[in-house]
PDB file with one MODEL, atoms N, CA, C and O in Angstrom:
MODEL        1
ATOM      1  N   MET A   1      23.479 -31.138 -52.769  1.00  0.00           N
ATOM      2  CA  MET A   1      24.741 -31.825 -52.619  1.00  0.00           C
ATOM      3  C   MET A   1      24.985 -32.103 -51.132  1.00  0.00           C
ATOM      4  O   MET A   1      24.867 -31.210 -50.293  1.00  0.00           O
ATOM      5  N   GLU A   2      25.321 -33.330 -50.829  1.00  0.00           N
ATOM      6  CA  GLU A   2      25.543 -33.737 -49.437  1.00  0.00           C
ATOM      7  C   GLU A   2      26.911 -33.251 -48.961  1.00  0.00           C
ATOM      8  O   GLU A   2      27.891 -33.269 -49.707  1.00  0.00           O
ATOM      9  N   ASN A   3      26.953 -32.817 -47.703  1.00  0.00           N
ATOM     10  CA  ASN A   3      28.219 -32.363 -47.117  1.00  0.00           C
ATOM     11  C   ASN A   3      29.186 -33.526 -46.958  1.00  0.00           C
ATOM     12  O   ASN A   3      28.771 -34.662 -46.732  1.00  0.00           O
ATOM     13  N   THR A   4      30.471 -33.237 -47.077  1.00  0.00           N
ATOM     14  CA  THR A   4      31.497 -34.247 -46.858  1.00  0.00           C
ATOM     15  C   THR A   4      31.617 -34.514 -45.357  1.00  0.00           C
ATOM     16  O   THR A   4      31.105 -33.748 -44.542  1.00  0.00           O
ATOM     17  N   LEU A   5      32.289 -35.591 -45.005  1.00  0.00           N
ATOM     18  CA  LEU A   5      32.479 -35.935 -43.596  1.00  0.00           C
ATOM     19  C   LEU A   5      33.174 -34.812 -42.828  1.00  0.00           C
ATOM     20  O   LEU A   5      32.706 -34.450 -41.749  1.00  0.00           O
ATOM     21  N   PRO A   6      34.274 -34.244 -43.337  1.00  0.00           N
ATOM     22  CA  PRO A   6      34.897 -33.131 -42.596  1.00  0.00           C
ATOM     23  C   PRO A   6      33.958 -31.936 -42.410  1.00  0.00           C
ATOM     24  O   PRO A   6      33.981 -31.289 -41.363  1.00  0.00           O
ATOM     25  N   GLN A   7      33.139 -31.641 -43.411  1.00  0.00           N
ATOM     26  CA  GLN A   7      32.187 -30.535 -43.288  1.00  0.00           C
ATOM     27  C   GLN A   7      31.139 -30.836 -42.218  1.00  0.00           C
ATOM     28  O   GLN A   7      30.785 -29.961 -41.428  1.00  0.00           O
ATOM     29  N   ARG A   8      30.649 -32.066 -42.193  1.00  0.00           N
ATOM     30  CA  ARG A   8      29.651 -32.455 -41.181  1.00  0.00           C
ATOM     31  C   ARG A   8      30.254 -32.384 -39.785  1.00  0.00           C
ATOM     32  O   ARG A   8      29.601 -31.922 -38.849  1.00  0.00           O
ATOM     33  N   LEU A   9      31.506 -32.843 -39.638  1.00  0.00           N
ATOM     34  CA  LEU A   9      32.172 -32.781 -38.337  1.00  0.00           C
ATOM     35  C   LEU A   9      32.353 -31.337 -37.889  1.00  0.00           C
ATOM     36  O   LEU A   9      32.109 -31.007 -36.728  1.00  0.00           O
ATOM     37  N   GLN A  10      32.778 -30.483 -38.802  1.00  0.00           N
ATOM     38  CA  GLN A  10      32.986 -29.081 -38.463  1.00  0.00           C
ATOM     39  C   GLN A  10      31.673 -28.422 -38.044  1.00  0.00           C
ATOM     40  O   GLN A  10      31.650 -27.649 -37.086  1.00  0.00           O
ATOM     41  N   GLU A  11      30.587 -28.718 -38.746  1.00  0.00           N
ATOM     42  CA  GLU A  11      29.285 -28.154 -38.395  1.00  0.00           C
ATOM     43  C   GLU A  11      28.838 -28.634 -37.021  1.00  0.00           C
ATOM     44  O   GLU A  11      28.301 -27.856 -36.233  1.00  0.00           O
ATOM     45  N   TYR A  12      29.061 -29.924 -36.731  1.00  0.00           N
ATOM     46  CA  TYR A  12      28.619 -30.468 -35.449  1.00  0.00           C
ATOM     47  C   TYR A  12      29.457 -29.918 -34.303  1.00  0.00           C
ATOM     48  O   TYR A  12      28.907 -29.438 -33.311  1.00  0.00           O
ATOM     49  N   VAL A  13      30.762 -29.980 -34.425  1.00  0.00           N
ATOM     50  CA  VAL A  13      31.650 -29.579 -33.333  1.00  0.00           C
ATOM     51  C   VAL A  13      31.582 -28.073 -33.109  1.00  0.00           C
ATOM     52  O   VAL A  13      31.344 -27.625 -31.988  1.00  0.00           O
ATOM     53  N   ASN A  14      31.787 -27.296 -34.154  1.00  0.00           N
ATOM     54  CA  ASN A  14      31.666 -25.841 -34.096  1.00  0.00           C
ATOM     55  C   ASN A  14      32.346 -25.242 -32.869  1.00  0.00           C
ATOM     56  O   ASN A  14      31.788 -24.370 -32.202  1.00  0.00           O
ATOM     57  N   GLY A  15      33.555 -25.716 -32.578  1.00  0.00           N
ATOM     58  CA  GLY A  15      34.328 -25.157 -31.468  1.00  0.00           C
ATOM     59  C   GLY A  15      33.971 -25.708 -30.102  1.00  0.00           C
ATOM     60  O   GLY A  15      34.505 -25.234 -29.099  1.00  0.00           O
ATOM     61  N   SER A  16      33.093 -26.685 -30.028  1.00  0.00           N
ATOM     62  CA  SER A  16      32.661 -27.222 -28.740  1.00  0.00           C
ATOM     63  C   SER A  16      33.632 -28.304 -28.250  1.00  0.00           C
ATOM     64  O   SER A  16      33.795 -29.341 -28.893  1.00  0.00           O
ATOM     65  N   PHE A  17      34.264 -28.048 -27.116  1.00  0.00           N
ATOM     66  CA  PHE A  17      35.183 -29.026 -26.536  1.00  0.00           C
ATOM     67  C   PHE A  17      34.436 -30.304 -26.165  1.00  0.00           C
ATOM     68  O   PHE A  17      34.934 -31.404 -26.403  1.00  0.00           O
ATOM     69  N   GLU A  18      33.248 -30.168 -25.584  1.00  0.00           N
ATOM     70  CA  GLU A  18      32.479 -31.333 -25.148  1.00  0.00           C
ATOM     71  C   GLU A  18      32.122 -32.233 -26.326  1.00  0.00           C
ATOM     72  O   GLU A  18      32.212 -33.457 -26.229  1.00  0.00           O
ATOM     73  N   ARG A  19      31.720 -31.630 -27.427  1.00  0.00           N
ATOM     74  CA  ARG A  19      31.366 -32.432 -28.603  1.00  0.00           C
ATOM     75  C   ARG A  19      32.591 -33.118 -29.185  1.00  0.00           C
ATOM     76  O   ARG A  19      32.507 -34.255 -29.650  1.00  0.00           O
ATOM     77  N   THR A  20      33.719 -32.438 -29.161  1.00  0.00           N
ATOM     78  CA  THR A  20      34.963 -33.036 -29.642  1.00  0.00           C
ATOM     79  C   THR A  20      35.332 -34.242 -28.788  1.00  0.00           C
ATOM     80  O   THR A  20      35.736 -35.278 -29.315  1.00  0.00           O
ATOM     81  N   VAL A  21      35.195 -34.111 -27.480  1.00  0.00           N
ATOM     82  CA  VAL A  21      35.493 -35.215 -26.561  1.00  0.00           C
ATOM     83  C   VAL A  21      34.562 -36.388 -26.832  1.00  0.00           C
ATOM     84  O   VAL A  21      35.005 -37.536 -26.861  1.00  0.00           O
ATOM     85  N   LEU A  22      33.277 -36.112 -27.030  1.00  0.00           N
ATOM     86  CA  LEU A  22      32.308 -37.168 -27.299  1.00  0.00           C
ATOM     87  C   LEU A  22      32.694 -37.948 -28.550  1.00  0.00           C
ATOM     88  O   LEU A  22      32.709 -39.178 -28.539  1.00  0.00           O
ATOM     89  N   ILE A  23      33.002 -37.243 -29.612  1.00  0.00           N
ATOM     90  CA  ILE A  23      33.386 -37.910 -30.856  1.00  0.00           C
ATOM     91  C   ILE A  23      34.653 -38.733 -30.658  1.00  0.00           C
ATOM     92  O   ILE A  23      34.717 -39.882 -31.095  1.00  0.00           O
ATOM     93  N   GLN A  24      35.663 -38.159 -30.004  1.00  0.00           N
ATOM     94  CA  GLN A  24      36.925 -38.872 -29.795  1.00  0.00           C
ATOM     95  C   GLN A  24      36.727 -40.139 -28.972  1.00  0.00           C
ATOM     96  O   GLN A  24      37.272 -41.190 -29.311  1.00  0.00           O
ATOM     97  N   LYS A  25      35.955 -40.047 -27.898  1.00  0.00           N
ATOM     98  CA  LYS A  25      35.738 -41.221 -27.043  1.00  0.00           C
ATOM     99  C   LYS A  25      35.006 -42.325 -27.797  1.00  0.00           C
ATOM    100  O   LYS A  25      35.350 -43.500 -27.669  1.00  0.00           O
ATOM    101  N   ARG A  26      33.997 -41.951 -28.581  1.00  0.00           N
ATOM    102  CA  ARG A  26      33.230 -42.966 -29.302  1.00  0.00           C
ATOM    103  C   ARG A  26      34.075 -43.597 -30.404  1.00  0.00           C
ATOM    104  O   ARG A  26      34.001 -44.807 -30.616  1.00  0.00           O
ATOM    105  N   ILE A  27      34.870 -42.804 -31.104  1.00  0.00           N
ATOM    106  CA  ILE A  27      35.741 -43.365 -32.142  1.00  0.00           C
ATOM    107  C   ILE A  27      36.720 -44.351 -31.518  1.00  0.00           C
ATOM    108  O   ILE A  27      36.957 -45.422 -32.075  1.00  0.00           O
ATOM    109  N   ARG A  28      37.286 -44.002 -30.376  1.00  0.00           N
ATOM    110  CA  ARG A  28      38.218 -44.896 -29.682  1.00  0.00           C
ATOM    111  C   ARG A  28      37.526 -46.222 -29.345  1.00  0.00           C
ATOM    112  O   ARG A  28      38.114 -47.288 -29.525  1.00  0.00           O
ATOM    113  N   GLN A  29      36.289 -46.162 -28.861  1.00  0.00           N
ATOM    114  CA  GLN A  29      35.547 -47.381 -28.533  1.00  0.00           C
ATOM    115  C   GLN A  29      35.332 -48.238 -29.779  1.00  0.00           C
ATOM    116  O   GLN A  29      35.507 -49.455 -29.736  1.00  0.00           O
ATOM    117  N   LEU A  30      34.956 -47.606 -30.878  1.00  0.00           N
ATOM    118  CA  LEU A  30      34.713 -48.345 -32.120  1.00  0.00           C
ATOM    119  C   LEU A  30      35.991 -48.988 -32.643  1.00  0.00           C
ATOM    120  O   LEU A  30      35.968 -50.137 -33.085  1.00  0.00           O
ATOM    121  N   VAL A  31      37.101 -48.266 -32.599  1.00  0.00           N
ATOM    122  CA  VAL A  31      38.378 -48.799 -33.071  1.00  0.00           C
ATOM    123  C   VAL A  31      38.806 -49.989 -32.220  1.00  0.00           C
ATOM    124  O   VAL A  31      39.415 -50.932 -32.727  1.00  0.00           O
ATOM    125  N   ARG A  32      38.489 -49.946 -30.934  1.00  0.00           N
ATOM    126  CA  ARG A  32      38.856 -51.043 -30.023  1.00  0.00           C
ATOM    127  C   ARG A  32      37.904 -52.228 -30.112  1.00  0.00           C
ATOM    128  O   ARG A  32      38.109 -53.234 -29.432  1.00  0.00           O
ATOM    129  N   GLY A  33      36.867 -52.126 -30.939  1.00  0.00           N
ATOM    130  CA  GLY A  33      36.028 -53.290 -31.177  1.00  0.00           C
ATOM    131  C   GLY A  33      34.581 -53.188 -30.753  1.00  0.00           C
ATOM    132  O   GLY A  33      33.825 -54.138 -30.960  1.00  0.00           O
ATOM    133  N   ASP A  34      34.158 -52.076 -30.167  1.00  0.00           N
ATOM    134  CA  ASP A  34      32.748 -51.937 -29.811  1.00  0.00           C
ATOM    135  C   ASP A  34      31.900 -51.935 -31.083  1.00  0.00           C
ATOM    136  O   ASP A  34      32.325 -51.447 -32.131  1.00  0.00           O
ATOM    137  N   ALA A  35      30.708 -52.485 -30.970  1.00  0.00           N
ATOM    138  CA  ALA A  35      29.805 -52.542 -32.117  1.00  0.00           C
ATOM    139  C   ALA A  35      29.078 -51.213 -32.299  1.00  0.00           C
ATOM    140  O   ALA A  35      28.766 -50.537 -31.318  1.00  0.00           O
ATOM    141  N   PRO A  36      28.806 -50.837 -33.546  1.00  0.00           N
ATOM    142  CA  PRO A  36      28.005 -49.636 -33.786  1.00  0.00           C
ATOM    143  C   PRO A  36      26.608 -49.803 -33.179  1.00  0.00           C
ATOM    144  O   PRO A  36      26.130 -50.925 -33.014  1.00  0.00           O
ATOM    145  N   LEU A  37      25.969 -48.699 -32.853  1.00  0.00           N
ATOM    146  CA  LEU A  37      24.644 -48.722 -32.242  1.00  0.00           C
ATOM    147  C   LEU A  37      23.528 -48.706 -33.281  1.00  0.00           C
ATOM    148  O   LEU A  37      22.356 -48.552 -32.937  1.00  0.00           O
ATOM    149  N   PHE A  38      23.889 -48.862 -34.538  1.00  0.00           N
ATOM    150  CA  PHE A  38      22.927 -48.994 -35.626  1.00  0.00           C
ATOM    151  C   PHE A  38      23.543 -49.952 -36.638  1.00  0.00           C
ATOM    152  O   PHE A  38      24.718 -50.300 -36.527  1.00  0.00           O
ATOM    153  N   ASP A  39      22.769 -50.376 -37.609  1.00  0.00           N
ATOM    154  CA  ASP A  39      23.270 -51.330 -38.594  1.00  0.00           C
ATOM    155  C   ASP A  39      24.142 -50.608 -39.622  1.00  0.00           C
ATOM    156  O   ASP A  39      23.664 -50.173 -40.670  1.00  0.00           O
ATOM    157  N   ALA A  40      25.422 -50.492 -39.299  1.00  0.00           N
ATOM    158  CA  ALA A  40      26.363 -49.776 -40.165  1.00  0.00           C
ATOM    159  C   ALA A  40      26.581 -50.517 -41.480  1.00  0.00           C
ATOM    160  O   ALA A  40      26.836 -49.889 -42.508  1.00  0.00           O
ATOM    161  N   GLU A  41      26.484 -51.841 -41.458  1.00  0.00           N
ATOM    162  CA  GLU A  41      26.651 -52.609 -42.694  1.00  0.00           C
ATOM    163  C   GLU A  41      25.525 -52.294 -43.663  1.00  0.00           C
ATOM    164  O   GLU A  41      25.754 -52.128 -44.861  1.00  0.00           O
ATOM    165  N   LEU A  42      24.300 -52.213 -43.137  1.00  0.00           N
ATOM    166  CA  LEU A  42      23.154 -51.887 -43.978  1.00  0.00           C
ATOM    167  C   LEU A  42      23.306 -50.485 -44.565  1.00  0.00           C
ATOM    168  O   LEU A  42      22.951 -50.244 -45.719  1.00  0.00           O
ATOM    169  N   ALA A  43      23.831 -49.574 -43.766  1.00  0.00           N
ATOM    170  CA  ALA A  43      24.050 -48.200 -44.222  1.00  0.00           C
ATOM    171  C   ALA A  43      25.332 -48.068 -45.046  1.00  0.00           C
ATOM    172  O   ALA A  43      25.629 -46.995 -45.569  1.00  0.00           O
ATOM    173  N   ARG A  44      26.088 -49.156 -45.158  1.00  0.00           N
ATOM    174  CA  ARG A  44      27.353 -49.196 -45.911  1.00  0.00           C
ATOM    175  C   ARG A  44      28.355 -48.170 -45.391  1.00  0.00           C
ATOM    176  O   ARG A  44      28.977 -47.439 -46.162  1.00  0.00           O
ATOM    177  N   ILE A  45      28.496 -48.132 -44.068  1.00  0.00           N
ATOM    178  CA  ILE A  45      29.451 -47.227 -43.435  1.00  0.00           C
ATOM    179  C   ILE A  45      30.492 -48.068 -42.716  1.00  0.00           C
ATOM    180  O   ILE A  45      30.150 -48.883 -41.859  1.00  0.00           O
ATOM    181  N   GLU A  46      31.761 -47.876 -43.059  1.00  0.00           N
ATOM    182  CA  GLU A  46      32.847 -48.622 -42.428  1.00  0.00           C
ATOM    183  C   GLU A  46      33.751 -47.730 -41.585  1.00  0.00           C
ATOM    184  O   GLU A  46      34.406 -48.213 -40.662  1.00  0.00           O
ATOM    185  N   ASN A  47      33.795 -46.454 -41.885  1.00  0.00           N
ATOM    186  CA  ASN A  47      34.682 -45.508 -41.224  1.00  0.00           C
ATOM    187  C   ASN A  47      34.202 -45.237 -39.793  1.00  0.00           C
ATOM    188  O   ASN A  47      33.078 -44.769 -39.610  1.00  0.00           O
ATOM    189  N   PRO A  48      35.029 -45.520 -38.770  1.00  0.00           N
ATOM    190  CA  PRO A  48      34.592 -45.302 -37.386  1.00  0.00           C
ATOM    191  C   PRO A  48      34.250 -43.845 -37.080  1.00  0.00           C
ATOM    192  O   PRO A  48      33.420 -43.570 -36.213  1.00  0.00           O
ATOM    193  N   ILE A  49      34.883 -42.919 -37.784  1.00  0.00           N
ATOM    194  CA  ILE A  49      34.565 -41.505 -37.567  1.00  0.00           C
ATOM    195  C   ILE A  49      33.145 -41.223 -38.037  1.00  0.00           C
ATOM    196  O   ILE A  49      32.375 -40.552 -37.350  1.00  0.00           O
ATOM    197  N   GLU A  50      32.809 -41.737 -39.200  1.00  0.00           N
ATOM    198  CA  GLU A  50      31.464 -41.514 -39.733  1.00  0.00           C
ATOM    199  C   GLU A  50      30.420 -42.253 -38.902  1.00  0.00           C
ATOM    200  O   GLU A  50      29.324 -41.737 -38.686  1.00  0.00           O
ATOM    201  N   ILE A  51      30.751 -43.457 -38.436  1.00  0.00           N
ATOM    202  CA  ILE A  51      29.825 -44.200 -37.577  1.00  0.00           C
ATOM    203  C   ILE A  51      29.527 -43.394 -36.321  1.00  0.00           C
ATOM    204  O   ILE A  51      28.368 -43.255 -35.930  1.00  0.00           O
ATOM    205  N   ALA A  52      30.568 -42.864 -35.688  1.00  0.00           N
ATOM    206  CA  ALA A  52      30.381 -42.069 -34.470  1.00  0.00           C
ATOM    207  C   ALA A  52      29.517 -40.845 -34.742  1.00  0.00           C
ATOM    208  O   ALA A  52      28.639 -40.517 -33.944  1.00  0.00           O
ATOM    209  N   LEU A  53      29.754 -40.173 -35.853  1.00  0.00           N
ATOM    210  CA  LEU A  53      28.975 -38.981 -36.178  1.00  0.00           C
ATOM    211  C   LEU A  53      27.512 -39.329 -36.436  1.00  0.00           C
ATOM    212  O   LEU A  53      26.619 -38.602 -35.999  1.00  0.00           O
ATOM    213  N   VAL A  54      27.257 -40.422 -37.133  1.00  0.00           N
ATOM    214  CA  VAL A  54      25.875 -40.849 -37.384  1.00  0.00           C
ATOM    215  C   VAL A  54      25.183 -41.184 -36.064  1.00  0.00           C
ATOM    216  O   VAL A  54      24.021 -40.827 -35.866  1.00  0.00           O
ATOM    217  N   GLU A  55      25.887 -41.869 -35.159  1.00  0.00           N
ATOM    218  CA  GLU A  55      25.304 -42.187 -33.850  1.00  0.00           C
ATOM    219  C   GLU A  55      24.923 -40.916 -33.099  1.00  0.00           C
ATOM    220  O   GLU A  55      23.866 -40.854 -32.471  1.00  0.00           O
ATOM    221  N   ILE A  56      25.775 -39.913 -33.164  1.00  0.00           N
ATOM    222  CA  ILE A  56      25.488 -38.642 -32.494  1.00  0.00           C
ATOM    223  C   ILE A  56      24.311 -37.946 -33.164  1.00  0.00           C
ATOM    224  O   ILE A  56      23.409 -37.453 -32.487  1.00  0.00           O
ATOM    225  N   GLU A  57      24.319 -37.904 -34.492  1.00  0.00           N
ATOM    226  CA  GLU A  57      23.235 -37.251 -35.237  1.00  0.00           C
ATOM    227  C   GLU A  57      21.887 -37.909 -34.952  1.00  0.00           C
ATOM    228  O   GLU A  57      20.860 -37.231 -34.924  1.00  0.00           O
ATOM    229  N   ARG A  58      21.885 -39.217 -34.742  1.00  0.00           N
ATOM    230  CA  ARG A  58      20.639 -39.938 -34.459  1.00  0.00           C
ATOM    231  C   ARG A  58      20.260 -39.889 -32.979  1.00  0.00           C
ATOM    232  O   ARG A  58      19.207 -40.395 -32.590  1.00  0.00           O
ATOM    233  N   GLY A  59      21.108 -39.287 -32.163  1.00  0.00           N
ATOM    234  CA  GLY A  59      20.815 -39.189 -30.739  1.00  0.00           C
ATOM    235  C   GLY A  59      21.035 -40.480 -29.975  1.00  0.00           C
ATOM    236  O   GLY A  59      20.457 -40.677 -28.906  1.00  0.00           O
ATOM    237  N   LEU A  60      21.868 -41.365 -30.516  1.00  0.00           N
ATOM    238  CA  LEU A  60      22.115 -42.654 -29.880  1.00  0.00           C
ATOM    239  C   LEU A  60      23.133 -42.567 -28.753  1.00  0.00           C
ATOM    240  O   LEU A  60      23.153 -43.430 -27.875  1.00  0.00           O
ATOM    241  N   ILE A  61      23.975 -41.544 -28.762  1.00  0.00           N
ATOM    242  CA  ILE A  61      24.963 -41.368 -27.698  1.00  0.00           C
ATOM    243  C   ILE A  61      25.007 -39.909 -27.275  1.00  0.00           C
ATOM    244  O   ILE A  61      24.669 -39.007 -28.042  1.00  0.00           O
ATOM    245  N   GLU A  62      25.425 -39.703 -26.056  1.00  0.00           N
ATOM    246  CA  GLU A  62      25.642 -38.349 -25.550  1.00  0.00           C
ATOM    247  C   GLU A  62      26.726 -38.413 -24.492  1.00  0.00           C
ATOM    248  O   GLU A  62      27.006 -39.476 -23.937  1.00  0.00           O
ATOM    249  N   LEU A  63      27.323 -37.291 -24.222  1.00  0.00           N
ATOM    250  CA  LEU A  63      28.404 -37.222 -23.253  1.00  0.00           C
ATOM    251  C   LEU A  63      27.830 -37.236 -21.847  1.00  0.00           C
ATOM    252  O   LEU A  63      26.969 -36.420 -21.515  1.00  0.00           O
ATOM    253  N   ALA A  64      28.303 -38.159 -21.021  1.00  0.00           N
ATOM    254  CA  ALA A  64      27.877 -38.220 -19.623  1.00  0.00           C
ATOM    255  C   ALA A  64      28.661 -37.185 -18.839  1.00  0.00           C
ATOM    256  O   ALA A  64      29.890 -37.138 -18.900  1.00  0.00           O
ATOM    257  N   VAL A  65      27.947 -36.370 -18.113  1.00  0.00           N
ATOM    258  CA  VAL A  65      28.589 -35.329 -17.320  1.00  0.00           C
ATOM    259  C   VAL A  65      28.930 -35.910 -15.958  1.00  0.00           C
ATOM    260  O   VAL A  65      28.068 -36.449 -15.265  1.00  0.00           O
ATOM    261  N   ASP A  66      30.205 -35.794 -15.582  1.00  0.00           N
ATOM    262  CA  ASP A  66      30.625 -36.272 -14.267  1.00  0.00           C
ATOM    263  C   ASP A  66      30.064 -35.351 -13.202  1.00  0.00           C
ATOM    264  O   ASP A  66      30.107 -34.127 -13.322  1.00  0.00           O
ATOM    265  N   GLU A  67      29.539 -35.968 -12.161  1.00  0.00           N
ATOM    266  CA  GLU A  67      29.069 -35.162 -11.045  1.00  0.00           C
ATOM    267  C   GLU A  67      30.260 -34.848 -10.158  1.00  0.00           C
ATOM    268  O   GLU A  67      30.988 -35.745  -9.732  1.00  0.00           O
ATOM    269  N   VAL A  68      30.446 -33.593  -9.891  1.00  0.00           N
ATOM    270  CA  VAL A  68      31.569 -33.152  -9.080  1.00  0.00           C
ATOM    271  C   VAL A  68      31.035 -32.745  -7.717  1.00  0.00           C
ATOM    272  O   VAL A  68      30.152 -31.895  -7.600  1.00  0.00           O
ATOM    273  N   GLU A  69      31.590 -33.371  -6.696  1.00  0.00           N
ATOM    274  CA  GLU A  69      31.185 -33.014  -5.340  1.00  0.00           C
ATOM    275  C   GLU A  69      31.879 -31.726  -4.944  1.00  0.00           C
ATOM    276  O   GLU A  69      33.084 -31.562  -5.135  1.00  0.00           O
ATOM    277  N   GLU A  70      31.101 -30.827  -4.394  1.00  0.00           N
ATOM    278  CA  GLU A  70      31.694 -29.580  -3.927  1.00  0.00           C
ATOM    279  C   GLU A  70      32.349 -29.816  -2.580  1.00  0.00           C
ATOM    280  O   GLU A  70      31.758 -30.406  -1.675  1.00  0.00           O
ATOM    281  N   LYS A  71      33.565 -29.349  -2.467  1.00  0.00           N
ATOM    282  CA  LYS A  71      34.285 -29.482  -1.201  1.00  0.00           C
ATOM    283  C   LYS A  71      33.954 -28.272  -0.341  1.00  0.00           C
ATOM    284  O   LYS A  71      33.886 -27.148  -0.839  1.00  0.00           O
ATOM    285  N   PRO A  72      33.752 -28.499   0.930  1.00  0.00           N
ATOM    286  CA  PRO A  72      33.444 -27.359   1.799  1.00  0.00           C
ATOM    287  C   PRO A  72      34.636 -26.410   1.880  1.00  0.00           C
ATOM    288  O   PRO A  72      35.791 -26.834   1.937  1.00  0.00           O
ATOM    289  N   THR A  73      34.331 -25.147   1.884  1.00  0.00           N
ATOM    290  CA  THR A  73      35.401 -24.164   2.013  1.00  0.00           C
ATOM    291  C   THR A  73      35.689 -23.931   3.483  1.00  0.00           C
ATOM    292  O   THR A  73      34.796 -24.020   4.325  1.00  0.00           O
ATOM    293  N   LEU A  74      36.916 -23.639   3.778  1.00  0.00           N
ATOM    294  CA  LEU A  74      37.319 -23.411   5.163  1.00  0.00           C
ATOM    295  C   LEU A  74      37.306 -21.960   5.499  1.00  0.00           C
ATOM    296  O   LEU A  74      37.620 -21.585   6.629  1.00  0.00           O
TER     297      LEU A  74
ENDMDL
END
């Protein structure tokens, strides 16, 4: 039996703030009109949450880590 979308999200996130941020940012992009990174029509997926999760599962997106410059201490 295949896991439901909420179950898949819970398994992926598993308390990770970074993963939650990644999913939220990608869903926001999709809702604002960005195209999916795979053929979502062929896969018959319309839900932006599921599209974002599939993109993550396939390794199509990842969270970019901001480089933080260290300030010299006085």
